[in-house]
Coordinates of N, CA and C in Angstrom, one line a residue:
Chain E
X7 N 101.8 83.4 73.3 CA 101.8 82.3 74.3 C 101.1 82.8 75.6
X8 N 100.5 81.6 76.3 CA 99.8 82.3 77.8 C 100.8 82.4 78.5
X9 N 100.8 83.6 79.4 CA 101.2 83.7 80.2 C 100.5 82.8 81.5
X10 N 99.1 83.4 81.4 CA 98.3 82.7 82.7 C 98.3 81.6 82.8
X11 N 97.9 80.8 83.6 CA 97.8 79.1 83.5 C 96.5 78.8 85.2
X12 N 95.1 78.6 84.6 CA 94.1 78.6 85.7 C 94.1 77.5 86.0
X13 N 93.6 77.5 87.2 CA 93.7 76.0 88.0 C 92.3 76.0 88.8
X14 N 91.6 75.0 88.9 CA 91.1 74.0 87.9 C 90.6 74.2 86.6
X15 N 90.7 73.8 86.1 CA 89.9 74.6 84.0 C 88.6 74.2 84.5
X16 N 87.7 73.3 85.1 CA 86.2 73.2 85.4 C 86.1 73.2 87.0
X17 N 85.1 73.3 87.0 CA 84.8 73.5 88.7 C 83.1 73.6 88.5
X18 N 82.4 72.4 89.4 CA 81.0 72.8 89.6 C 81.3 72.4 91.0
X19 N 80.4 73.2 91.8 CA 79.6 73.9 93.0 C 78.3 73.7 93.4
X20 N 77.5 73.4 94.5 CA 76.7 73.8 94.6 C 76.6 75.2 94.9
X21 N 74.9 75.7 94.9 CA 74.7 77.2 95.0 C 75.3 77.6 96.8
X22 N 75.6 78.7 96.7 CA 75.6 79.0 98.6 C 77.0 78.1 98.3
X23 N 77.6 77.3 98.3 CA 78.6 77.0 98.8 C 80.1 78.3 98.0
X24 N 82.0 78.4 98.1 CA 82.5 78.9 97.9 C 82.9 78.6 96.7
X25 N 84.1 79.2 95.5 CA 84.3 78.8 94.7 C 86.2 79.7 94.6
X26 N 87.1 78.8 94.6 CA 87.9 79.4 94.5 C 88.6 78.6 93.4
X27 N 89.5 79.3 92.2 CA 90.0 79.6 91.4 C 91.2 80.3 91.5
X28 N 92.2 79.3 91.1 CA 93.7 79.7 90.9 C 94.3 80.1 89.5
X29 N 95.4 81.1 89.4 CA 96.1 81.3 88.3 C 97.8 81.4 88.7
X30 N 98.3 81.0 87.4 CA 99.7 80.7 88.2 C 100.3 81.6 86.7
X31 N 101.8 82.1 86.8 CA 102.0 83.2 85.9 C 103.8 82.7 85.7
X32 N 104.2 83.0 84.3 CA 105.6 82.8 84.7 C 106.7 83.7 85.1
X33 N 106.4 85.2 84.2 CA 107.4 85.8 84.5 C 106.7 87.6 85.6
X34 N 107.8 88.2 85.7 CA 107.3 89.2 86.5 C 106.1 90.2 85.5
X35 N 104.7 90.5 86.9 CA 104.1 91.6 86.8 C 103.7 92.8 86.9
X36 N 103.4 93.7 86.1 CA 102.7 95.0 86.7 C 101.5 94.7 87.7
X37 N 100.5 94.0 87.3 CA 99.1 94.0 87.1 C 98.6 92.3 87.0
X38 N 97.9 91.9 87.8 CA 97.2 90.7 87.6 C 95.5 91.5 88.0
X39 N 94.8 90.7 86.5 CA 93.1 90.8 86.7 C 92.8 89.7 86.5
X40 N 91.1 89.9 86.8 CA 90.5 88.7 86.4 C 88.9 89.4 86.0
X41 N 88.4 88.4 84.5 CA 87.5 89.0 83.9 C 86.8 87.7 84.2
X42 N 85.2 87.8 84.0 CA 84.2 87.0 83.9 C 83.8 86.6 82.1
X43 N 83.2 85.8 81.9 CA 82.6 85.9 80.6 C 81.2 84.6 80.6
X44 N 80.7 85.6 80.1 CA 79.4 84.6 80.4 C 79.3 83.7 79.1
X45 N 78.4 82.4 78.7 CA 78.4 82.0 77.4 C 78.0 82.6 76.0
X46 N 79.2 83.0 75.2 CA 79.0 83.2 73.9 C 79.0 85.1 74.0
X47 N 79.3 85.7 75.4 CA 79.2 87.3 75.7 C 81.1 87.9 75.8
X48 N 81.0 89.3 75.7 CA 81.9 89.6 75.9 C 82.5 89.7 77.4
X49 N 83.6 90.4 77.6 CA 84.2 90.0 79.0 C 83.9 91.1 79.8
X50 N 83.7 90.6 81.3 CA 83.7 91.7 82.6 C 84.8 91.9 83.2
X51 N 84.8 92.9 83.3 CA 86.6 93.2 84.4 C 85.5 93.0 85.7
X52 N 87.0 92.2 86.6 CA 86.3 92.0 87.7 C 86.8 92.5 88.8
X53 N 88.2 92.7 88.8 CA 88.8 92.9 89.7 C 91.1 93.1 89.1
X54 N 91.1 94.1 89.9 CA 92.4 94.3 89.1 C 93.0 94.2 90.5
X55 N 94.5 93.6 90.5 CA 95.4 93.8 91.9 C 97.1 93.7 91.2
X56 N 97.3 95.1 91.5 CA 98.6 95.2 90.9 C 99.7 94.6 92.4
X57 N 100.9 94.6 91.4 CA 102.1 93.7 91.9 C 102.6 94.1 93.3
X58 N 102.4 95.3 94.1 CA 102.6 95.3 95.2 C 101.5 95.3 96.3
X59 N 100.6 94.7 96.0 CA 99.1 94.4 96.4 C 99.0 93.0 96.7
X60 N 98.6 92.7 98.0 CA 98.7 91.4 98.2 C 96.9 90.6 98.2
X61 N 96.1 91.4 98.5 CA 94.8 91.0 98.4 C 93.7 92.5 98.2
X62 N 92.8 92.1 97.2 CA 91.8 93.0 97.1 C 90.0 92.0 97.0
X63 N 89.5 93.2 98.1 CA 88.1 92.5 97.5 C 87.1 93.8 97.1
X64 N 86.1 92.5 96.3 CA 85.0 93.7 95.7 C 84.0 92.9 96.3
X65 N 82.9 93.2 96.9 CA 81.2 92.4 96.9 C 82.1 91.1 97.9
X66 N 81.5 90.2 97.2 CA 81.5 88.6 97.3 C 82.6 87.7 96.6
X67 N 83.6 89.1 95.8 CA 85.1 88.3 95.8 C 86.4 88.7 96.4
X68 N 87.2 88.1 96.1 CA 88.3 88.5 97.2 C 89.6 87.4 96.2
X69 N 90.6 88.5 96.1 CA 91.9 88.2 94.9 C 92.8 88.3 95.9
X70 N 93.8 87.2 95.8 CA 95.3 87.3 96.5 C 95.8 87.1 95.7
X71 N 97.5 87.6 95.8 CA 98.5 87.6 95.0 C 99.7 87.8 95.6
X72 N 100.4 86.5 95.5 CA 101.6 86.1 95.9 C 102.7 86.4 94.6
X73 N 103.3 87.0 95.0 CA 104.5 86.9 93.6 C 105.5 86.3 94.0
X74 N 105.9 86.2 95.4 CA 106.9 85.4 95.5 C 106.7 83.9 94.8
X75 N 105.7 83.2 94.9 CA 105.2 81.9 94.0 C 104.3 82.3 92.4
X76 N 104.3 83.6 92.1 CA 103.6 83.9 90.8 C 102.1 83.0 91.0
X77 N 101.4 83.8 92.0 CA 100.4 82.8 91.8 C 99.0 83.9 92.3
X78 N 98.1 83.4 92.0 CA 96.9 84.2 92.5 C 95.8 83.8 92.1
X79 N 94.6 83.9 93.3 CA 93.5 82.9 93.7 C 91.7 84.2 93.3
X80 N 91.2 83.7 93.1 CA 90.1 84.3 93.0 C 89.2 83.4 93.5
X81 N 88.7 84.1 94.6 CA 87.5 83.3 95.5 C 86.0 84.2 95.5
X82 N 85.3 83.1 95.0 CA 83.3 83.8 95.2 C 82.9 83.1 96.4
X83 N 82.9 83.6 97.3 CA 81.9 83.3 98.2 C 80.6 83.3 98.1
X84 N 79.6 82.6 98.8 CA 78.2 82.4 98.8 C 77.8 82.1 97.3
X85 N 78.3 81.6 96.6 CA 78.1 81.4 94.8 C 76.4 81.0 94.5
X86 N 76.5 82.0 93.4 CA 74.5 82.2 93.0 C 74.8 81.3 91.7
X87 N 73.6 81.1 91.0 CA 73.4 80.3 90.0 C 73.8 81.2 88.9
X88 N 73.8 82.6 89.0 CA 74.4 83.8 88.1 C 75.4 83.5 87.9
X89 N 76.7 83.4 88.6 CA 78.3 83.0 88.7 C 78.8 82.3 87.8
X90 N 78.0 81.0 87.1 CA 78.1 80.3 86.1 C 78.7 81.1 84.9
X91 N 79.5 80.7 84.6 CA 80.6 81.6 83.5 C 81.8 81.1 83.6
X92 N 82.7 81.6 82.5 CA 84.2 81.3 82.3 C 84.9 82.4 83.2
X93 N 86.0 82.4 83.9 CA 86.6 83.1 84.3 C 87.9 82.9 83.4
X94 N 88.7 84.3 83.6 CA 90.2 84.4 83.1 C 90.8 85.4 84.3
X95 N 92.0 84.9 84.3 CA 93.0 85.8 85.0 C 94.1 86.5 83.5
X96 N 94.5 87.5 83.7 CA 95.1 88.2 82.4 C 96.2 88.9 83.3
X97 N 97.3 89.0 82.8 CA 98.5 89.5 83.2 C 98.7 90.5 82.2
X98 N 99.8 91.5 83.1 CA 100.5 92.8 82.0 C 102.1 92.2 82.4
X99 N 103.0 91.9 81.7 CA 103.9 91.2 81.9 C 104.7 92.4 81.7
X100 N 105.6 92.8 83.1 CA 106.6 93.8 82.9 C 107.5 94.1 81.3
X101 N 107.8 95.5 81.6 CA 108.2 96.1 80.2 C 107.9 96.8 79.7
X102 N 108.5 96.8 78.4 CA 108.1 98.3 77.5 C 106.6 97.1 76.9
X103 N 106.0 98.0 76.1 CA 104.7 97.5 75.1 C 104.2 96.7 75.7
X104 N 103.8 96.9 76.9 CA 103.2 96.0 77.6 C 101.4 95.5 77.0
X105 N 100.8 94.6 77.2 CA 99.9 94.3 76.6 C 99.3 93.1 77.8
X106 N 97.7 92.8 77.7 CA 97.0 92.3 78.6 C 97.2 90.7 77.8
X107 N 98.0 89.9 78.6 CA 97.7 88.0 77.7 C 96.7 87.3 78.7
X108 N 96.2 86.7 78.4 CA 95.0 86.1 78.9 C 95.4 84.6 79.6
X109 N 94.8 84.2 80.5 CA 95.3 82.3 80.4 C 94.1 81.9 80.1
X110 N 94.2 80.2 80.2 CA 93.0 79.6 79.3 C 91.9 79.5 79.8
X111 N 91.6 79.9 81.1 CA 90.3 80.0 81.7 C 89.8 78.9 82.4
X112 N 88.7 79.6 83.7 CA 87.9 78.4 83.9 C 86.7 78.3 84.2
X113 N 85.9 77.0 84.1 CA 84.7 77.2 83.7 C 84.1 76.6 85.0
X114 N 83.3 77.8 85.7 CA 82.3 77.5 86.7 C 81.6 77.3 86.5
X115 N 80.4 76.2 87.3 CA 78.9 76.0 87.1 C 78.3 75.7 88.2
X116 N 77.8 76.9 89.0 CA 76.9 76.7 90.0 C 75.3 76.1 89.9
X117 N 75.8 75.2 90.6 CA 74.2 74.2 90.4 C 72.9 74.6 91.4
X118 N 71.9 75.2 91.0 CA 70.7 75.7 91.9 C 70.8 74.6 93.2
Chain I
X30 N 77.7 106.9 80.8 CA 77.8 105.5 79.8 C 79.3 104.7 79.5
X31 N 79.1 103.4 80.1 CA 79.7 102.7 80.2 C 79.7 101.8 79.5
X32 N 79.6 101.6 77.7 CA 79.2 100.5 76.8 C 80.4 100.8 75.7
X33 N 80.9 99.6 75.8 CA 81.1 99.6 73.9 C 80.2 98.7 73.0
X34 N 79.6 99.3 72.4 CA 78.8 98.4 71.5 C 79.3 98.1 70.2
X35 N 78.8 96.9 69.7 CA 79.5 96.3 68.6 C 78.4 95.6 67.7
X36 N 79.2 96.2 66.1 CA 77.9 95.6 65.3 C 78.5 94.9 63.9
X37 N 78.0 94.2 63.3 CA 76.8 93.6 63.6 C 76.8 92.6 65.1
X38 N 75.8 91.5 65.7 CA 76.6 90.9 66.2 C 76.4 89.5 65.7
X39 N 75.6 89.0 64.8 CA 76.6 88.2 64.2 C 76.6 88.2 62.5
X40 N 77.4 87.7 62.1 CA 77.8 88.1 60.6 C 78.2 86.7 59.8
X41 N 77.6 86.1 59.0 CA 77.7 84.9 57.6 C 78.4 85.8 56.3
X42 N 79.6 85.6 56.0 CA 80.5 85.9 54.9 C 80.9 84.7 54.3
X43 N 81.3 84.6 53.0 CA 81.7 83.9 52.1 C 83.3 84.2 52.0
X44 N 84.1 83.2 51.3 CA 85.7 83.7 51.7 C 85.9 84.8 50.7
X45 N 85.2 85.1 49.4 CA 85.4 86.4 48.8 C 85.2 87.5 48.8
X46 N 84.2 87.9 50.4 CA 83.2 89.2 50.4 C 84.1 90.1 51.4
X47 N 84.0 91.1 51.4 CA 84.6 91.9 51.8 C 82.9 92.5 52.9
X48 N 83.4 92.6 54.7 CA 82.7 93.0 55.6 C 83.2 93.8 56.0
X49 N 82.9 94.9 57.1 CA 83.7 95.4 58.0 C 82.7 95.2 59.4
X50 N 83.4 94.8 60.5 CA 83.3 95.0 62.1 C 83.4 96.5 62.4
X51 N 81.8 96.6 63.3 CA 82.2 98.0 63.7 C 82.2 98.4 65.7
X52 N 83.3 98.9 65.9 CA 83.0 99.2 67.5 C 82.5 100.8 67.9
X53 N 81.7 100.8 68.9 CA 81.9 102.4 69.7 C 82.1 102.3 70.9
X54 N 82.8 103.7 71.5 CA 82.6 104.2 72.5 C 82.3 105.1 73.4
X55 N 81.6 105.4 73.9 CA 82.0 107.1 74.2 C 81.9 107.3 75.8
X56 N 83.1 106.2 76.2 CA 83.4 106.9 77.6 C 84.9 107.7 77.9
X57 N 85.3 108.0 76.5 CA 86.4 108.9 76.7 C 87.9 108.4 76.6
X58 N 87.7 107.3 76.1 CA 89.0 106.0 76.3 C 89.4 106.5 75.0
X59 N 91.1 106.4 75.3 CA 92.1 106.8 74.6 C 92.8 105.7 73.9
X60 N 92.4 104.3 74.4 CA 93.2 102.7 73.8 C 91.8 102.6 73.4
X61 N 92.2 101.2 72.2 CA 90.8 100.4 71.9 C 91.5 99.3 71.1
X62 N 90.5 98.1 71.4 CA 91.4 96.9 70.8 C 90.7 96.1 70.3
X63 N 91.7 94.8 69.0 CA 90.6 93.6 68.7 C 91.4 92.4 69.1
X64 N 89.9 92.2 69.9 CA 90.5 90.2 70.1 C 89.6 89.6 69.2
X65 N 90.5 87.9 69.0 CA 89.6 87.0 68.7 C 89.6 86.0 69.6
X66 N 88.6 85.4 69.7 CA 88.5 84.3 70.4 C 87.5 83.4 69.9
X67 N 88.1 81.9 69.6 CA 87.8 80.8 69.6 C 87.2 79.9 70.7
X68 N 86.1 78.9 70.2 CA 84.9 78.2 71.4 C 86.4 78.0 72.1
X69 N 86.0 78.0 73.6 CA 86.6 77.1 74.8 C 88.0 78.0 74.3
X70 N 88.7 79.1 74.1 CA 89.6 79.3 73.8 C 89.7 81.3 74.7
X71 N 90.8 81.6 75.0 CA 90.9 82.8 75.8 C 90.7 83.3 74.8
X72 N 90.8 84.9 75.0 CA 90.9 86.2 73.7 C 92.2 86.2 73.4
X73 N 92.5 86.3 72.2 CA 93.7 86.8 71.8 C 93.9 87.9 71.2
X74 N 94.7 88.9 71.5 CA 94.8 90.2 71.1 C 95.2 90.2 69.6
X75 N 94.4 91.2 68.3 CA 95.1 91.3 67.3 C 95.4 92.8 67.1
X76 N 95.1 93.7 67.4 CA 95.3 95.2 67.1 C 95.2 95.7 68.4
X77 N 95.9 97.0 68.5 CA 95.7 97.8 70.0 C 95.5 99.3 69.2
X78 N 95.2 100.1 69.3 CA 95.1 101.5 69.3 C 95.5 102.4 69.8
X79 N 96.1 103.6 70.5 CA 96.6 104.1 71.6 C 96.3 105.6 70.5
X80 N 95.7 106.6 71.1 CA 95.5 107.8 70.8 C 95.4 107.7 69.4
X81 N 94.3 106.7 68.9 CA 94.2 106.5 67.3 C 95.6 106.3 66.6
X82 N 96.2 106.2 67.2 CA 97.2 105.4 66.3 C 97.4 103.7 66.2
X83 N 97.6 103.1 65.4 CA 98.4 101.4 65.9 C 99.4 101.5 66.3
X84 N 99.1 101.2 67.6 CA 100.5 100.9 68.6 C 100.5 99.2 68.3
X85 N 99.9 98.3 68.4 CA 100.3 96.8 68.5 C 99.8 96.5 67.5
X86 N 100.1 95.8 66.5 CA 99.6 94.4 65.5 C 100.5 93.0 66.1
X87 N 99.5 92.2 66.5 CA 100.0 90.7 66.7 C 100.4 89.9 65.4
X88 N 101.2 90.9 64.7 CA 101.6 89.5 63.5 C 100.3 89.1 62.9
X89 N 99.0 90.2 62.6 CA 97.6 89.7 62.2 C 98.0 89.4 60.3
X90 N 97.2 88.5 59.8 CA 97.3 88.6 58.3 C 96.4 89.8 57.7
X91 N 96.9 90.0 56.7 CA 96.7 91.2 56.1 C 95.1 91.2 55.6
X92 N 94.5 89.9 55.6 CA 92.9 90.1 55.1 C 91.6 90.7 56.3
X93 N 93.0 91.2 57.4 CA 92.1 92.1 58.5 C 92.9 93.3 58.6
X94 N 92.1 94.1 58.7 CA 92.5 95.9 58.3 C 91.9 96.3 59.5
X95 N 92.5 97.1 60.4 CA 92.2 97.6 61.5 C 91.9 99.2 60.7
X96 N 91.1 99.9 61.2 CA 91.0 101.3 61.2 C 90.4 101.6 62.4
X97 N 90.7 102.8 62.8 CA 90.5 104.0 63.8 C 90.0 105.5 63.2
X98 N 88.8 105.9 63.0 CA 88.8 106.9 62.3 C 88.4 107.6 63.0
X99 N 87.8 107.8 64.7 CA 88.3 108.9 65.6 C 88.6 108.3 67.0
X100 N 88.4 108.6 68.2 CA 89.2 107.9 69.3 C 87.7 107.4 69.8
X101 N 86.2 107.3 69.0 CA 85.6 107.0 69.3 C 85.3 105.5 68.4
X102 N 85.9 105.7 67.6 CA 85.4 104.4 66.9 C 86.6 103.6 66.5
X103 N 86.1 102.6 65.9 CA 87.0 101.3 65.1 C 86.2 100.3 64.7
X104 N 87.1 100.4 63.3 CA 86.2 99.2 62.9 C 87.5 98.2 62.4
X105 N 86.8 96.8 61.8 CA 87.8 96.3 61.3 C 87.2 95.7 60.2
X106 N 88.1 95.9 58.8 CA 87.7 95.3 57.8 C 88.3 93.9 57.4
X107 N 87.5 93.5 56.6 CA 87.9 92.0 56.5 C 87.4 91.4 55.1
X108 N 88.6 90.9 54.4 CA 88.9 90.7 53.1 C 89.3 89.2 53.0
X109 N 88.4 88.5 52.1 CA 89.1 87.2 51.8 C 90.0 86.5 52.9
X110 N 88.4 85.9 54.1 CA 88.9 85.5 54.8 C 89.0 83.8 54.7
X111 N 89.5 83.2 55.4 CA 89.1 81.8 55.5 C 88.6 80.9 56.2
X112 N 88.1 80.2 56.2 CA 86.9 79.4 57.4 C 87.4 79.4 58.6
X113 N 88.8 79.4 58.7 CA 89.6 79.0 60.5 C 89.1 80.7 61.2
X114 N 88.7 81.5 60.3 CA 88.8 83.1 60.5 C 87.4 83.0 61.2
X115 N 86.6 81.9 61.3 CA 85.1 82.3 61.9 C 85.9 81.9 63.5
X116 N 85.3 82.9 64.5 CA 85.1 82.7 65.8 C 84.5 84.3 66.3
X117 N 84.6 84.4 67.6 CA 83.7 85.9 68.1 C 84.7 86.8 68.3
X118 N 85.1 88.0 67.6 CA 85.5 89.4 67.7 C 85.1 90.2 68.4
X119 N 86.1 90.4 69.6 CA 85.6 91.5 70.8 C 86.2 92.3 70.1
X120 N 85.9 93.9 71.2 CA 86.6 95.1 70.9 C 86.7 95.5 72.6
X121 N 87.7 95.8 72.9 CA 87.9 96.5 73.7 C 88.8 98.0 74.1
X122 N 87.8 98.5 75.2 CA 88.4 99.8 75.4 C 89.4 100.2 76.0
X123 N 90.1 101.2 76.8 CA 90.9 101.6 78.3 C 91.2 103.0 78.4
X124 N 91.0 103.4 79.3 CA 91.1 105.1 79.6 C 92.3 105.7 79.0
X125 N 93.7 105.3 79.3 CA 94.8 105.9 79.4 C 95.6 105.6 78.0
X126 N 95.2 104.4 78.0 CA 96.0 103.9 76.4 C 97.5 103.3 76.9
X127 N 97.3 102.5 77.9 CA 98.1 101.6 78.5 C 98.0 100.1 78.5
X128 N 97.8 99.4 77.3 CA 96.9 98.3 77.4 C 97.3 97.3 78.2
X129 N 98.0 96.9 78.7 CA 97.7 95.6 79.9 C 97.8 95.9 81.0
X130 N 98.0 98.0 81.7 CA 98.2 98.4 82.9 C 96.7 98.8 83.1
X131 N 95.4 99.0 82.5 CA 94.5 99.5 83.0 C 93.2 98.1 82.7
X132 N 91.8 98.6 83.4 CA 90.5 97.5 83.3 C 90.4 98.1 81.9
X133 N 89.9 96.9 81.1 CA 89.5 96.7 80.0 C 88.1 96.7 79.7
X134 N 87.6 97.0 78.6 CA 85.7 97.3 78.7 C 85.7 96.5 77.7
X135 N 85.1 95.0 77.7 CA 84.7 94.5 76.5 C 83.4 95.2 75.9
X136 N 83.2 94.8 74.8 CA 81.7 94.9 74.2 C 81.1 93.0 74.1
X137 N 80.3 93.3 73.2 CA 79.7 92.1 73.0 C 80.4 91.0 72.5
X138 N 80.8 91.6 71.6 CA 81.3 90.6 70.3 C 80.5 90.6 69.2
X139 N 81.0 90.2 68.2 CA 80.7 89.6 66.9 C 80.6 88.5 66.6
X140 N 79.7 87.6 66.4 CA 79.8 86.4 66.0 C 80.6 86.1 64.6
X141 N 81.9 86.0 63.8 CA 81.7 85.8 62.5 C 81.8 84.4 62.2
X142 N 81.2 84.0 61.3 CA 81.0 82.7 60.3 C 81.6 82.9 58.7
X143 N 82.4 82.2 58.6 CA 83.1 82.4 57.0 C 83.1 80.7 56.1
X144 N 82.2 81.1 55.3 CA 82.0 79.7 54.8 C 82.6 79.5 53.4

């Protein structure tokens, strides 16, 4: 079962404008990421921000993460027509055998 | 080098042939894994690896055979599959062999088609 649950599942943009992307989780984390996947390719790690981390950026994104609300945002600023892809946020859900569960993703499309 | 590569990448089987999926790596990763994933559908994990051993099977059916035959490779074999079995087969890597605590290195994927 997912753990993750992304919010909005579609999102188009124009180019140059921001693109933010939410994931919402149910139970406690080690680890929230979030991978890229372009159409029909395998996946990009994008950004990892474990559970006592409240924001990390790389480049042109920037991840928060609230646990008090199990929730966390993935924002692209300035968004290129490259960016166009599925996003996933993937959790390590506290415990033994821990393992990466995916949510259902969502699908950006920046428009030239 | 930062690749896992995966081959074939795409593959047409019949439900009686017997294929195998092959992954590499060689950036020194100790975990390696297989998802599948279905159009418009997340990855779903079916095997984990950890220091060449199986540490996770998801409850996979038995007409997929995981092997590990050094901490650089994996393949997966595949026997008498059935048509719901076509979708794209990632492999993925991770340094430590901690799978949902570390970044994950997809490869490409495999296209499979089982008619």
């Amino acid at each position: 079962s997912q753990q993750g649950e992304e919010d909005p599942q579609a999102l188009s943009i124009q180019e140059g404008e921001n693109a933010t992307m939410n994931c919402s989780y149910k139970t406690s984390i080690n680890n929230l990421q979030w991978y890229r996947q372009n159409s029909g390719r395998g996946l990009v790690h994008l950004i990892l921000i474990r559970s006592n981390e409240r924001e990390k950026h790389s480049g042109r994104l920037r991840v928060t993460l609230d646990t008090s609300k199990k929730s966390s945002s993935l924002l692209i600023t300035a968004s290129r027509a490259a960016d166009t892809a599925s996003y996933f946020c993937a959790t390590d859900v506290s415990g033994a055998n821990s393992k990466l569960t995916f949510g259902k993703g969502i699908t950006l499309s920046v428009r030239p | 080098d930062t690749e896992v590569t995966q081959t074939p990448k795409h593959l047409v089987m019949g439900m009686t042939n017997k294929k195998s999926l092959k992954c590499e790596q060689h950036m020194g990763h100790r975990a390696m894994y297989w998802y599948k994933q279905k159009a418009k559908k997340p990855p779903e994990l079916m095997f984990v690896y950890s220091y060449e051993k199986l540490s996770i099977n998801e409850s996979v059916p038995s007409r997929f055979s995981p092997e590990c035959p050094n901490s650089s490779l994996l393949n997966l074999h595949l026997h008498a599959l059935q048509p719901e079995d076509s979708a794209l087969y990632l492999c993925a890597s991770s340094q430590e062999g901690w799978p949902g605590r570390e970044t994950q290195y997809f490869g490409p994927g495999t296209r499979l088609l089982v008619l």
